[in-house]
Structures are given as structure tokens and as C-alpha cells.
Coordinates of N, CA and C in Angstrom, one line a residue:
X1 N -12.2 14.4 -26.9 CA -12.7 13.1 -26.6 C -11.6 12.1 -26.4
X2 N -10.4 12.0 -26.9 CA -9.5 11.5 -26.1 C -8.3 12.0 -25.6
X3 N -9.0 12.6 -24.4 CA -7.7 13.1 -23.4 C -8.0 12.7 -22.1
X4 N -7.1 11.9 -21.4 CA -7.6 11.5 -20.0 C -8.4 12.3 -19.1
X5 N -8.4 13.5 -19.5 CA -9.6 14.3 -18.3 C -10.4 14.9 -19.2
X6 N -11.0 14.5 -20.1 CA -12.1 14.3 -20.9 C -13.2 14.1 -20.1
X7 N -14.6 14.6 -20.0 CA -15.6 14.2 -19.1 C -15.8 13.3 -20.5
X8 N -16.8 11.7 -19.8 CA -17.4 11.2 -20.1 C -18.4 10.9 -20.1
X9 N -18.7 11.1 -18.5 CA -20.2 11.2 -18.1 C -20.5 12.8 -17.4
X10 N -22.0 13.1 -17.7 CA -22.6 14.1 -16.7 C -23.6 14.0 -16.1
X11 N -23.7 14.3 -15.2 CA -25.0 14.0 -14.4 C -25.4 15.3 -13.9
X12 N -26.8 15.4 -14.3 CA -27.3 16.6 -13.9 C -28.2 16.4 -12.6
X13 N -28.5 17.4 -12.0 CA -29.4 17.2 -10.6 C -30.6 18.3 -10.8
X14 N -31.4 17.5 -10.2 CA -33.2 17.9 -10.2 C -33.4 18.7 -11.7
X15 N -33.6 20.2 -11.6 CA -34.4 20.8 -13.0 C -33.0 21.1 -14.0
X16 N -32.2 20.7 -13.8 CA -30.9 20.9 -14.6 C -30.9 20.2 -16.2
X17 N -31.6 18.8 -15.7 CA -32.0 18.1 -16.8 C -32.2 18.1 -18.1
X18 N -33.5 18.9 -17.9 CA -33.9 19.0 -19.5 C -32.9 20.4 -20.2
X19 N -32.4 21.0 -19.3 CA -31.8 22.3 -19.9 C -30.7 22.1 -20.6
X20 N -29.4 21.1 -19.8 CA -28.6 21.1 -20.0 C -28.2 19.5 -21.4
X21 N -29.6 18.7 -21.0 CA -29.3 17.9 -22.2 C -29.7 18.3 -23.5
X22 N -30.5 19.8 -23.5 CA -30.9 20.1 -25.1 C -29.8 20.5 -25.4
X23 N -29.1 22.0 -24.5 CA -28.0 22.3 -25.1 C -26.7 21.8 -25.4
X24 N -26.3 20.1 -24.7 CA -25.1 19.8 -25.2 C -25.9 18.4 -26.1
X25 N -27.1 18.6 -26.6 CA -27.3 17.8 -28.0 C -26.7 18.5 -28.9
X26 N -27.4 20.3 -28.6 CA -27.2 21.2 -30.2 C -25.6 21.5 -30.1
X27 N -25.0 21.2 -29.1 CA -23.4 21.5 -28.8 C -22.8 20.6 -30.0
X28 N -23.1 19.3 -29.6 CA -22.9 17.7 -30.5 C -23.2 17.9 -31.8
X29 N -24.1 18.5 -31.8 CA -25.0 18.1 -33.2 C -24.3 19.3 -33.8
X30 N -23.8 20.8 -33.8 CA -23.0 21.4 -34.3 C -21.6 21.4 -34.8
X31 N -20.9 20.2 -34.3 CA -19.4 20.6 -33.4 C -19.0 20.2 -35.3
X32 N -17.9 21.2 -35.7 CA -16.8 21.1 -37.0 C -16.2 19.9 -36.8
X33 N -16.5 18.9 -37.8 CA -15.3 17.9 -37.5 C -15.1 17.3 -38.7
X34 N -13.4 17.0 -38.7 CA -12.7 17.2 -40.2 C -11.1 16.7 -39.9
X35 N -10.6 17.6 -40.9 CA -8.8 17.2 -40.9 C -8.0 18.4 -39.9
X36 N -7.2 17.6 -38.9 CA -7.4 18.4 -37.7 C -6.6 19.3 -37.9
X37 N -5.8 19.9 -39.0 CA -5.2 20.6 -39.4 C -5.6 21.8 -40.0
X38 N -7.0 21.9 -39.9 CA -8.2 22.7 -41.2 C -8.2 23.7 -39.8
X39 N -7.9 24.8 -40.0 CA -8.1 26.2 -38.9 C -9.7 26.5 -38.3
X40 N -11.1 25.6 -39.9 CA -12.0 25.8 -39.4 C -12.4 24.6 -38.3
X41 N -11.9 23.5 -38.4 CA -12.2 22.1 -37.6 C -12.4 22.2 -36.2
X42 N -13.4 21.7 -35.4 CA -12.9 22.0 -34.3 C -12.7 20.8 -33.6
X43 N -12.7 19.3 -34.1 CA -12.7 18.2 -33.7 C -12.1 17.4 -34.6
X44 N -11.0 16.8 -34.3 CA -10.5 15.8 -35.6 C -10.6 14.2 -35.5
X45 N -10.2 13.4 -36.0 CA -10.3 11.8 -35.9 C -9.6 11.1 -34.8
X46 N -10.4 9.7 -34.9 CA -9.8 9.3 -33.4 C -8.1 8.6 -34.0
X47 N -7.5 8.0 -33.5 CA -6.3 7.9 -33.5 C -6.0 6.9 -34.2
X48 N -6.8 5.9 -34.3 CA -6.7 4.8 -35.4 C -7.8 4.1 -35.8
X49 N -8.3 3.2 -36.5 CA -9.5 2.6 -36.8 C -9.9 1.5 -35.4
X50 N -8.9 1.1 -35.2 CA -9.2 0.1 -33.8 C -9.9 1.2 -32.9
X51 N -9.2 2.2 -32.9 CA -9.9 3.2 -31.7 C -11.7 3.5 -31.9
X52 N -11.7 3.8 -33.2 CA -13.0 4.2 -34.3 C -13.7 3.0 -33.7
X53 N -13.5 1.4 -34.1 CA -14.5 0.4 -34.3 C -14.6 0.1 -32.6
X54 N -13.8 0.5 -31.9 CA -14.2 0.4 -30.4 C -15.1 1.6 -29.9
X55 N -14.8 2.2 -30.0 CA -15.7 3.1 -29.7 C -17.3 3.0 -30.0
X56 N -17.2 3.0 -31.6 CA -18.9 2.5 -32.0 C -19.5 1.4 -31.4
X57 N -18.3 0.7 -31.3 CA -18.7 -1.0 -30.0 C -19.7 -0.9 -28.5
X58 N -18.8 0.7 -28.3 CA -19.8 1.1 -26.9 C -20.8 1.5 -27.1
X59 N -20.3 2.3 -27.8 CA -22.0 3.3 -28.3 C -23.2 2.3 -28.5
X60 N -22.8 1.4 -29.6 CA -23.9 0.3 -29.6 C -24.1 -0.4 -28.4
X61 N -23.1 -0.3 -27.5 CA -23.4 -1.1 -26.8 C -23.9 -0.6 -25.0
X62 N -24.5 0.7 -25.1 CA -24.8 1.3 -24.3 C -26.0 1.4 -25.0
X63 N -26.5 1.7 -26.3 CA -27.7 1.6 -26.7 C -28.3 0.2 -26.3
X64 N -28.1 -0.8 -26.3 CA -28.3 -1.8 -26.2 C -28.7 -2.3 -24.8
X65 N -28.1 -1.7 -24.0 CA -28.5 -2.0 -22.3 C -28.9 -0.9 -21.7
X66 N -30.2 0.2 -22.6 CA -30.9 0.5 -22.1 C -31.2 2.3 -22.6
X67 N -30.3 2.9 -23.3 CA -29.2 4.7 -23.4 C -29.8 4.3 -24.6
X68 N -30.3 5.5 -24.5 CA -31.1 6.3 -25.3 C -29.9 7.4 -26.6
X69 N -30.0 7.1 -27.4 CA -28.9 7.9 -28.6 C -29.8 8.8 -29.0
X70 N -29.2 10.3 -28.0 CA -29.7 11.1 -28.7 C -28.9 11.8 -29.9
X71 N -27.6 11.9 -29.9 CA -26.9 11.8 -31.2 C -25.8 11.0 -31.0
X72 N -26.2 10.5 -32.8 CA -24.7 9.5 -33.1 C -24.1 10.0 -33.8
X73 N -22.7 9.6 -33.5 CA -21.7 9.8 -34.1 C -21.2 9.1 -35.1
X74 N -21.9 7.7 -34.8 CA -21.1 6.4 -35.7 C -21.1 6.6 -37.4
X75 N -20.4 6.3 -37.9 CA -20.1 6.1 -39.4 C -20.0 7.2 -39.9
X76 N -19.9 8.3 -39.7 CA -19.7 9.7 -41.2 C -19.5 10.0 -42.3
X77 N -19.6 10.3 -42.6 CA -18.8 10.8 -44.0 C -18.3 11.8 -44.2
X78 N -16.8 12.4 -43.6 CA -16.7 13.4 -44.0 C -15.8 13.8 -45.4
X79 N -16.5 14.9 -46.2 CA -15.9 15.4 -47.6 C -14.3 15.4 -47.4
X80 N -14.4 14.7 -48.4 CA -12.8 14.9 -48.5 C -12.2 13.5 -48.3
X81 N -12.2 13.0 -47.0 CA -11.5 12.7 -45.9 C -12.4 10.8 -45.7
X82 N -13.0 10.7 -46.8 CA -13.7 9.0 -46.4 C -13.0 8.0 -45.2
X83 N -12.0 8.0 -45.7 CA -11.1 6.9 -45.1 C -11.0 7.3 -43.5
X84 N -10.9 8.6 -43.3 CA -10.3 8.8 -42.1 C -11.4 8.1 -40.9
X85 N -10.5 8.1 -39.7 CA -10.9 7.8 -38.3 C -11.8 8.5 -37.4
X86 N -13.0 8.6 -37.9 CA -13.8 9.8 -38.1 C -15.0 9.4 -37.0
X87 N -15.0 9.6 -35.7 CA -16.1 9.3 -35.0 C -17.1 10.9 -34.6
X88 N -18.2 11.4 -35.1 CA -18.8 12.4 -34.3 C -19.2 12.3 -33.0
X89 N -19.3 13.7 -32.5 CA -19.7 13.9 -31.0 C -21.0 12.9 -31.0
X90 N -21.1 12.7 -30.0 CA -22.1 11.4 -29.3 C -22.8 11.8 -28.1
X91 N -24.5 11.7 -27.7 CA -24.6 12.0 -26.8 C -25.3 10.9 -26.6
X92 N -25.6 9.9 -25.5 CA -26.4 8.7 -24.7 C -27.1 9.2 -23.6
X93 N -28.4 9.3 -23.8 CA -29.1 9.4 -22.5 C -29.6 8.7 -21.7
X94 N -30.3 9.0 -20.3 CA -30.8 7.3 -19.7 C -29.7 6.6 -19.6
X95 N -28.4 6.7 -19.0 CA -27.5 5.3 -19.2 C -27.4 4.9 -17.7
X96 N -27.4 3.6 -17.9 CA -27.6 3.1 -16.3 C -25.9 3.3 -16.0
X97 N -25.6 3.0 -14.3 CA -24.7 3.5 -14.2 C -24.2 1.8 -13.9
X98 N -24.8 0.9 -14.0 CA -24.1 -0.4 -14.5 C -23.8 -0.6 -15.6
X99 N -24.3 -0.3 -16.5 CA -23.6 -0.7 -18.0 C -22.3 -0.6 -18.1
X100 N -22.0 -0.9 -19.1 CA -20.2 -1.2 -19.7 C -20.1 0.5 -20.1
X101 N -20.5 0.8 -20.7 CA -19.9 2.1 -20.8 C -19.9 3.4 -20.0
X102 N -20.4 2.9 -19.1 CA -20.8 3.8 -18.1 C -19.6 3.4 -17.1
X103 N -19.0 2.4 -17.3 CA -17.6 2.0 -16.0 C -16.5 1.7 -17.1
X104 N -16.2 2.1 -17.8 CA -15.1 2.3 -18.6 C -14.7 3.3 -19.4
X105 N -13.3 3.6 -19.8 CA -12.9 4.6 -20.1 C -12.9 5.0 -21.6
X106 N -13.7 5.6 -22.1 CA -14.0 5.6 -23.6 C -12.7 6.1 -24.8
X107 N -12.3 7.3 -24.0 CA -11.3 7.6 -24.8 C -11.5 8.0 -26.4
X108 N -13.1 8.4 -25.9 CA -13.5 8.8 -27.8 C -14.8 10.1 -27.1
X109 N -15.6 10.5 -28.8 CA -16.1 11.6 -28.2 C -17.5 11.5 -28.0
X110 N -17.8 11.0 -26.8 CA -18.9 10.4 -26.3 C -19.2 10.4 -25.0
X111 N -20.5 11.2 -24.6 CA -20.2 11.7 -23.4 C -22.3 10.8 -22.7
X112 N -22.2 10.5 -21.7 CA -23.0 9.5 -21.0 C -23.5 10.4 -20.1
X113 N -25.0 10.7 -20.1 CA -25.9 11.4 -19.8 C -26.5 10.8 -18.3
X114 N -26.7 11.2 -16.7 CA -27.5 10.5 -15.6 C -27.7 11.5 -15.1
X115 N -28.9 10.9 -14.6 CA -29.6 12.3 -13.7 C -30.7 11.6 -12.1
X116 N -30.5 12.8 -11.7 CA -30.2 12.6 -10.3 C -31.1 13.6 -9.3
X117 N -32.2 13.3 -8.6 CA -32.6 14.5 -7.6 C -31.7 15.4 -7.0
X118 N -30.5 14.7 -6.0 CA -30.1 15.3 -5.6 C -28.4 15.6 -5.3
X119 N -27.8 16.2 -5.1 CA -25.9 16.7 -5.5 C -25.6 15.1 -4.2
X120 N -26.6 14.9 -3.0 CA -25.9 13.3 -2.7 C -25.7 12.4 -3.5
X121 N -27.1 11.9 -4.3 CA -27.2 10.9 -5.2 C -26.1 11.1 -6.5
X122 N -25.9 12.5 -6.8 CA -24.5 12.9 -7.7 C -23.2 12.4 -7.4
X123 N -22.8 13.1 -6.6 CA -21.5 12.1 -5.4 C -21.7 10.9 -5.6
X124 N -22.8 10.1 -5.0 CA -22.6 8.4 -4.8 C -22.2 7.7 -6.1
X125 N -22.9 8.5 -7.4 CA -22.4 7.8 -8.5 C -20.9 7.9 -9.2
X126 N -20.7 9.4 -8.6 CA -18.9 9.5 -8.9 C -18.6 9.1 -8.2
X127 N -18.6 8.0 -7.3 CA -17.9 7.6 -6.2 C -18.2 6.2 -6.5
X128 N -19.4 5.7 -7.0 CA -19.3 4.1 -7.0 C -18.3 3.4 -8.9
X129 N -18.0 4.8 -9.4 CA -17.1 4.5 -10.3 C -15.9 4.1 -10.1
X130 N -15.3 3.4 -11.2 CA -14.0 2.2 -11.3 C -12.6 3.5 -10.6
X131 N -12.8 4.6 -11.8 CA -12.3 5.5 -12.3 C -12.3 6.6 -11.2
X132 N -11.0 7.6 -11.0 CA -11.3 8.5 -9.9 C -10.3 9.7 -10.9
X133 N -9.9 9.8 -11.7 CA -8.9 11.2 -12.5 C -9.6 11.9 -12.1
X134 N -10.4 12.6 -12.4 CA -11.4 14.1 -12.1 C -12.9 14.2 -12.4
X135 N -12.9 15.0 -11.5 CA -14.4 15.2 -11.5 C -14.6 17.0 -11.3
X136 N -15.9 16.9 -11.9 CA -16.3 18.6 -11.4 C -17.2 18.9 -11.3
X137 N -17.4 19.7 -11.1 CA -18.9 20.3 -10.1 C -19.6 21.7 -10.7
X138 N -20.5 21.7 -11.5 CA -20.8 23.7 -12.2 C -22.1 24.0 -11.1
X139 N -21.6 25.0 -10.3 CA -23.3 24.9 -9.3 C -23.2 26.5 -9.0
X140 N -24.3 27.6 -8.7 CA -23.6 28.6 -7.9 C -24.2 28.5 -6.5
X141 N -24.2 27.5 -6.3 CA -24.0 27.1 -4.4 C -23.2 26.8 -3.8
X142 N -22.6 27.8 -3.0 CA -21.2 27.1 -1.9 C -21.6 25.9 -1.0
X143 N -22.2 25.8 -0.6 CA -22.4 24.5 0.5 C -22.4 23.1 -0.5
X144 N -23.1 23.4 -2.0 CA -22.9 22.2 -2.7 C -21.4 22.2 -3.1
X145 N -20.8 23.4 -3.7 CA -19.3 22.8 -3.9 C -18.3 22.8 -2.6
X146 N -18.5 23.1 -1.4 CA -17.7 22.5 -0.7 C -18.1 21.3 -0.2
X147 N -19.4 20.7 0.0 CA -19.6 19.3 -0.2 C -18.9 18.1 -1.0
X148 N -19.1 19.0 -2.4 CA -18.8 18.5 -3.2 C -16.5 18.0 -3.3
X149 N -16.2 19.2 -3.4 CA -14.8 19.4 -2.8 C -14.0 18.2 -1.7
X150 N -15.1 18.0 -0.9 CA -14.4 17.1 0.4 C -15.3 15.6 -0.2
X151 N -15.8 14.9 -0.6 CA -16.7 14.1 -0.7 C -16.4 13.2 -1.8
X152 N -16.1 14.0 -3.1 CA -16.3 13.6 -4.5 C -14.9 12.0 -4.5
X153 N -15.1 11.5 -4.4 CA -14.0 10.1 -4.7 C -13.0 10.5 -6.0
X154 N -12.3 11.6 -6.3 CA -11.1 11.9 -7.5 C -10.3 12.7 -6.8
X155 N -9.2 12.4 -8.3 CA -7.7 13.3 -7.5 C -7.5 14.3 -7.9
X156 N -8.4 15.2 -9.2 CA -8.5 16.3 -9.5 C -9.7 16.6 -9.6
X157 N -9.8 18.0 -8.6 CA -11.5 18.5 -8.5 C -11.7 19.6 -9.0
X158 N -12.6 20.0 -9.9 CA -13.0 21.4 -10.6 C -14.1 21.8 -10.1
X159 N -14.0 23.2 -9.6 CA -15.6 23.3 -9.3 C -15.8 25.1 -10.3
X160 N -16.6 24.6 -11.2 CA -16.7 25.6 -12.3 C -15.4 25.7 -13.3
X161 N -15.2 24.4 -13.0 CA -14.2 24.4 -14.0 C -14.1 23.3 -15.5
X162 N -14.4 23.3 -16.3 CA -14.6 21.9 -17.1 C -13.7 20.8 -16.6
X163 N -12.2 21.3 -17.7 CA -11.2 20.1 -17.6 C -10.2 20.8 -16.2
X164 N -10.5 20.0 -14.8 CA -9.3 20.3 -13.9 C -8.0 19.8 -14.3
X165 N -7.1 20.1 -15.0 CA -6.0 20.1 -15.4 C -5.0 21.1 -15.0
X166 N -4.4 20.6 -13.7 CA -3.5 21.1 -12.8 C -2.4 21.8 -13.7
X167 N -1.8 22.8 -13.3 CA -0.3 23.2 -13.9 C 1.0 22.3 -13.3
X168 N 1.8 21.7 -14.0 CA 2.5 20.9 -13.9 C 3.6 21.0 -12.5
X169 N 3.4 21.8 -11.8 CA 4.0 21.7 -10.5 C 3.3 21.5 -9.1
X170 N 1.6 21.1 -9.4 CA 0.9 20.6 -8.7 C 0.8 19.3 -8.9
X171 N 0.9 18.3 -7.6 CA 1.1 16.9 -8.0 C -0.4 16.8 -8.5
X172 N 0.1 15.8 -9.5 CA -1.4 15.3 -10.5 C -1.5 13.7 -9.6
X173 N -2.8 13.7 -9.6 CA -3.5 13.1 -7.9 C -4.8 12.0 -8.7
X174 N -4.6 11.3 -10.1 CA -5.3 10.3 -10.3 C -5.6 9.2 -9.2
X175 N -6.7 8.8 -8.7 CA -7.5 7.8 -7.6 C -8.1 6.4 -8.2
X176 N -8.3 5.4 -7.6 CA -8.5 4.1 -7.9 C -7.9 4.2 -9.2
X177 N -8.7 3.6 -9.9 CA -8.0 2.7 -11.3 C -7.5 3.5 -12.6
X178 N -7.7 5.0 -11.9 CA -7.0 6.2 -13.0 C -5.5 6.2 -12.6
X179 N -5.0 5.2 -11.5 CA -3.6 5.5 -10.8 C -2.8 4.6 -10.5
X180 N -1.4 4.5 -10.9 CA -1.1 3.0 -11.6 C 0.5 3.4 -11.2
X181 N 0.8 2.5 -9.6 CA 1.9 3.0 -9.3 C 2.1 3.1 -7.9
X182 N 3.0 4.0 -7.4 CA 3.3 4.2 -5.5 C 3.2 5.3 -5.4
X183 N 4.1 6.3 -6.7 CA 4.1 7.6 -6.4 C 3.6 8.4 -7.3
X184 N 2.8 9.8 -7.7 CA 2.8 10.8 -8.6 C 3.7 11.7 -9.2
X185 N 3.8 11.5 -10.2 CA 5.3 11.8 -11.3 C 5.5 13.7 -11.4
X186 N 4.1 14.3 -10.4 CA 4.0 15.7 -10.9 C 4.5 16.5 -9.5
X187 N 4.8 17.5 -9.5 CA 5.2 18.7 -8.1 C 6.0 18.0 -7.5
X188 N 5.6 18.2 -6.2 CA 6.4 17.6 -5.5 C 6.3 16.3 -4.8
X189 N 5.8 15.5 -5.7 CA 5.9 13.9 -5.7 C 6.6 13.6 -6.7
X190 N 7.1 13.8 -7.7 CA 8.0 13.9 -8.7 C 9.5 14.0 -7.5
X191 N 9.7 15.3 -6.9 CA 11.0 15.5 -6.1 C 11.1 14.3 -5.3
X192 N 9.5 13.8 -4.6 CA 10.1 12.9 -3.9 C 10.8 11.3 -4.5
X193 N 10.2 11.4 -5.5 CA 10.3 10.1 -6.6 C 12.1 9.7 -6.5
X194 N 12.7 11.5 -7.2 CA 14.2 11.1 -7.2 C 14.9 11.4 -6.0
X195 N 14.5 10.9 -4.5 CA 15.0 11.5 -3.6 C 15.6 10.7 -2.7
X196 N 16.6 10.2 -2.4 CA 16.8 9.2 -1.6 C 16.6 9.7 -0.1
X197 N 15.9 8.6 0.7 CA 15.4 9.5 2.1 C 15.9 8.7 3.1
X198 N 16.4 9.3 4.3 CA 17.3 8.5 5.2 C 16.5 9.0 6.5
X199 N 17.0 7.6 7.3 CA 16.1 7.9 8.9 C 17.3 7.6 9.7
X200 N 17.4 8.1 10.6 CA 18.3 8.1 11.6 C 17.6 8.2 13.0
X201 N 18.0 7.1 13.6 CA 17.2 7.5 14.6 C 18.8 7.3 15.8
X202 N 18.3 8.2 17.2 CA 19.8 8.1 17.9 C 19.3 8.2 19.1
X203 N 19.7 7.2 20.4 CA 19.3 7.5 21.6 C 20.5 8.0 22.6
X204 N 20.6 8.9 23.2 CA 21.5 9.5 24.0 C 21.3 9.4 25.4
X205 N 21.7 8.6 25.9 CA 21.4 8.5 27.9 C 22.2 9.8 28.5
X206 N 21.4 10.4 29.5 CA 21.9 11.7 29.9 C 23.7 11.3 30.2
X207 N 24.0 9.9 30.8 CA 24.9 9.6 31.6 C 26.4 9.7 30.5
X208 N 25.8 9.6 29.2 CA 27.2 9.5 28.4 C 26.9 10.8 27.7
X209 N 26.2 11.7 27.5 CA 26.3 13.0 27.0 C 27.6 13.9 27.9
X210 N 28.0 14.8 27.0 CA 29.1 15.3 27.9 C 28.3 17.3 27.7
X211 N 28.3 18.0 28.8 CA 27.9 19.2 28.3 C 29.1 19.9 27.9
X212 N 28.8 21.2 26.6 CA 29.5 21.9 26.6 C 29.4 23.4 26.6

């Protein structure tokens, strides 16, 4: 929940719906979370209390403009561990795609539920976002994921992939307001970053060329 290619939102299309939000409630509603050092944990605390009390800020405040909490995460208790920075998995459903948390970057573990007839109406909404790091596509239709592929407004695309997380010699391709800069620090935008580049340009009139 906080890693920049973290999904935050999902949006499911036509009968996907009800399937896929039972199973990542019981996903949520299961997930180990504890001291991240515990071999059984499988989710540890957010990074500081500022991160904690912002987070719950959205949550409440996606419930509030309309998102349905089908699990919260806010306030825990876990054994042991009171004090810690302890936010559980979160799921919001119904979230309009104007609300505040639905156009900002959560950076906690809370994922924003929309649904959608059709893989256009999917696109339009990844595409009327602030945000363009990555996006992905789980379908077994090719004509939707090469739609999807050319269309989707991000700089990293997964198709059946969760987290598109390039291997570090592919330039990493963050879009609108995920990208902050001229050039990309990864592959070979990185080479071109330290490269000094020279133009030369030279006009030769046949009359002063000499053959040899």
C-alpha cells in the first residue's frame, strides 16, 4: 500500500463486479498485519503516524462523498504492537470518480472500487485521472488488451500483470502528474541524461569539394 505502483483504484467491467469485489473484501478482511519483521505478517505499518492520520482522513473522507466502506481499516489494535502505525487493508465501494480520493495518491492500503459496463467506459476513467504511473488490464480477450495497450493514458502497462514494474534497464515511463522532470532516470533515458549531444550541421557546394 505504499509503493508507487500500488493499485489504488479498480474498476471492474459489466459481470466482473460482484465477483471480484467479494473476493478482494475476503482478500482485505484476511490479510496478516503486524510487526514487519514477524515471517508470519504479511503487511506491516504505514511509515509514520502523519501517514496513518492521513490516510484515515481519506477513508473518511471518501465515505463521506458517497463510498461505501466495505472494510475498514481505521484504528486497530494490534497485539503487541498498540502504538504502532497500523492502518488495515481498506476496501471503498461506489466511489465516484470525482471525489478526493479517487484523484489522489493514497500511498496507504486502500484500494477504491468503480464499475463500469464497458472496457471504453474503463479507459475513459484511467485516462480522466491526475495520475498516469501504471495501469493494468486482467482480461482473457485480446482485442480488449490491445485496446487497452494503445489507449490507456500511463507509462507503465500490465496486461495480466498486477504491479507493472519494469526491470531497471527499461526506461520507467511515469505520465502526467506521476512525472516530474524532462527526462526518465531508467534504460536508456538515464544514458541519455549523462550524455552530452552535439549537432553539426555542414554545407558543401559541389564547386569547393575537391574529388579524391
Amino acid at each position: 500500500g505504499q509503493r508507487c505502483l500500488a493499485s489504488s483504484i479498480a474498476i471492474t467491467v459489466g459481470e466482473a463486479r460482484d465477483m471480484f469485489r467479494e473476493s478482494i473484501a475476503d482478500a482485505a478482511s484476511s490479510r496478516k498485519v503486524g510487526y514487519g519483521l514477524d515471517a508470519a505478517t504479511e503487511m506491516g505499518p504505514v511509515i509514520t503516524d502523519e501517514s496513518r492520520q492521513r490516510i484515515e482522513m481519506l477513508i473518511g473522507k471518501g465515505a463521506s462523498e458517497g463510498a461505501d466502506v466495505l472494510v475498514d481499516g481505521r484504528a486497530p489494535s494490534i497485539a503487541g504492537y498498540e502504538q504502532g502505525f497500523f492502518v488495515r487493508p481498506t476496501i471503498l465501494d461506489n466511489v465516484d470518480p470525482r471525489s478526493e480520493i479517487a484523484r489522489t495518491e493514497i500511498f496507504g492500503p486502500v484500494l477504491s472500487l468503480m464499475h463500469v459496463n464497458t472496457i471504453d467506459d474503463a479507459i475513459a476513467l484511467v485516462n480522466e485521472g491526475n495520475y498516469g504511473n501504471m495501469a493494468c488490464l486482467f482480461t482473457n480477450s485480446g482485442p480488449a488488451a490491445r485496446k487497452f495497450r494503445y489507449e490507456a493514458r500511463a507509462g507503465n502497462i500490465g496486461i495480466n500483470v498486477g504491479v507493472a514494474a519494469p526491470m531497471a534497464f527499461f526506461p520507467f515511463s511515469g505520465w502526467k502528474d506521476s512525472f516530474f522532470g524532462d527526462l526518465h532516470a531508467q534504460g536508456r533515458h538515464g544514458v541519455e541524461f549523462y550524455t552530452e549531444t552535439k549537432v553539426v550541421v555542414e554545407r558543401w557546394p559541389k564547386e569547393w569539394s575537391r574529388k579524391f
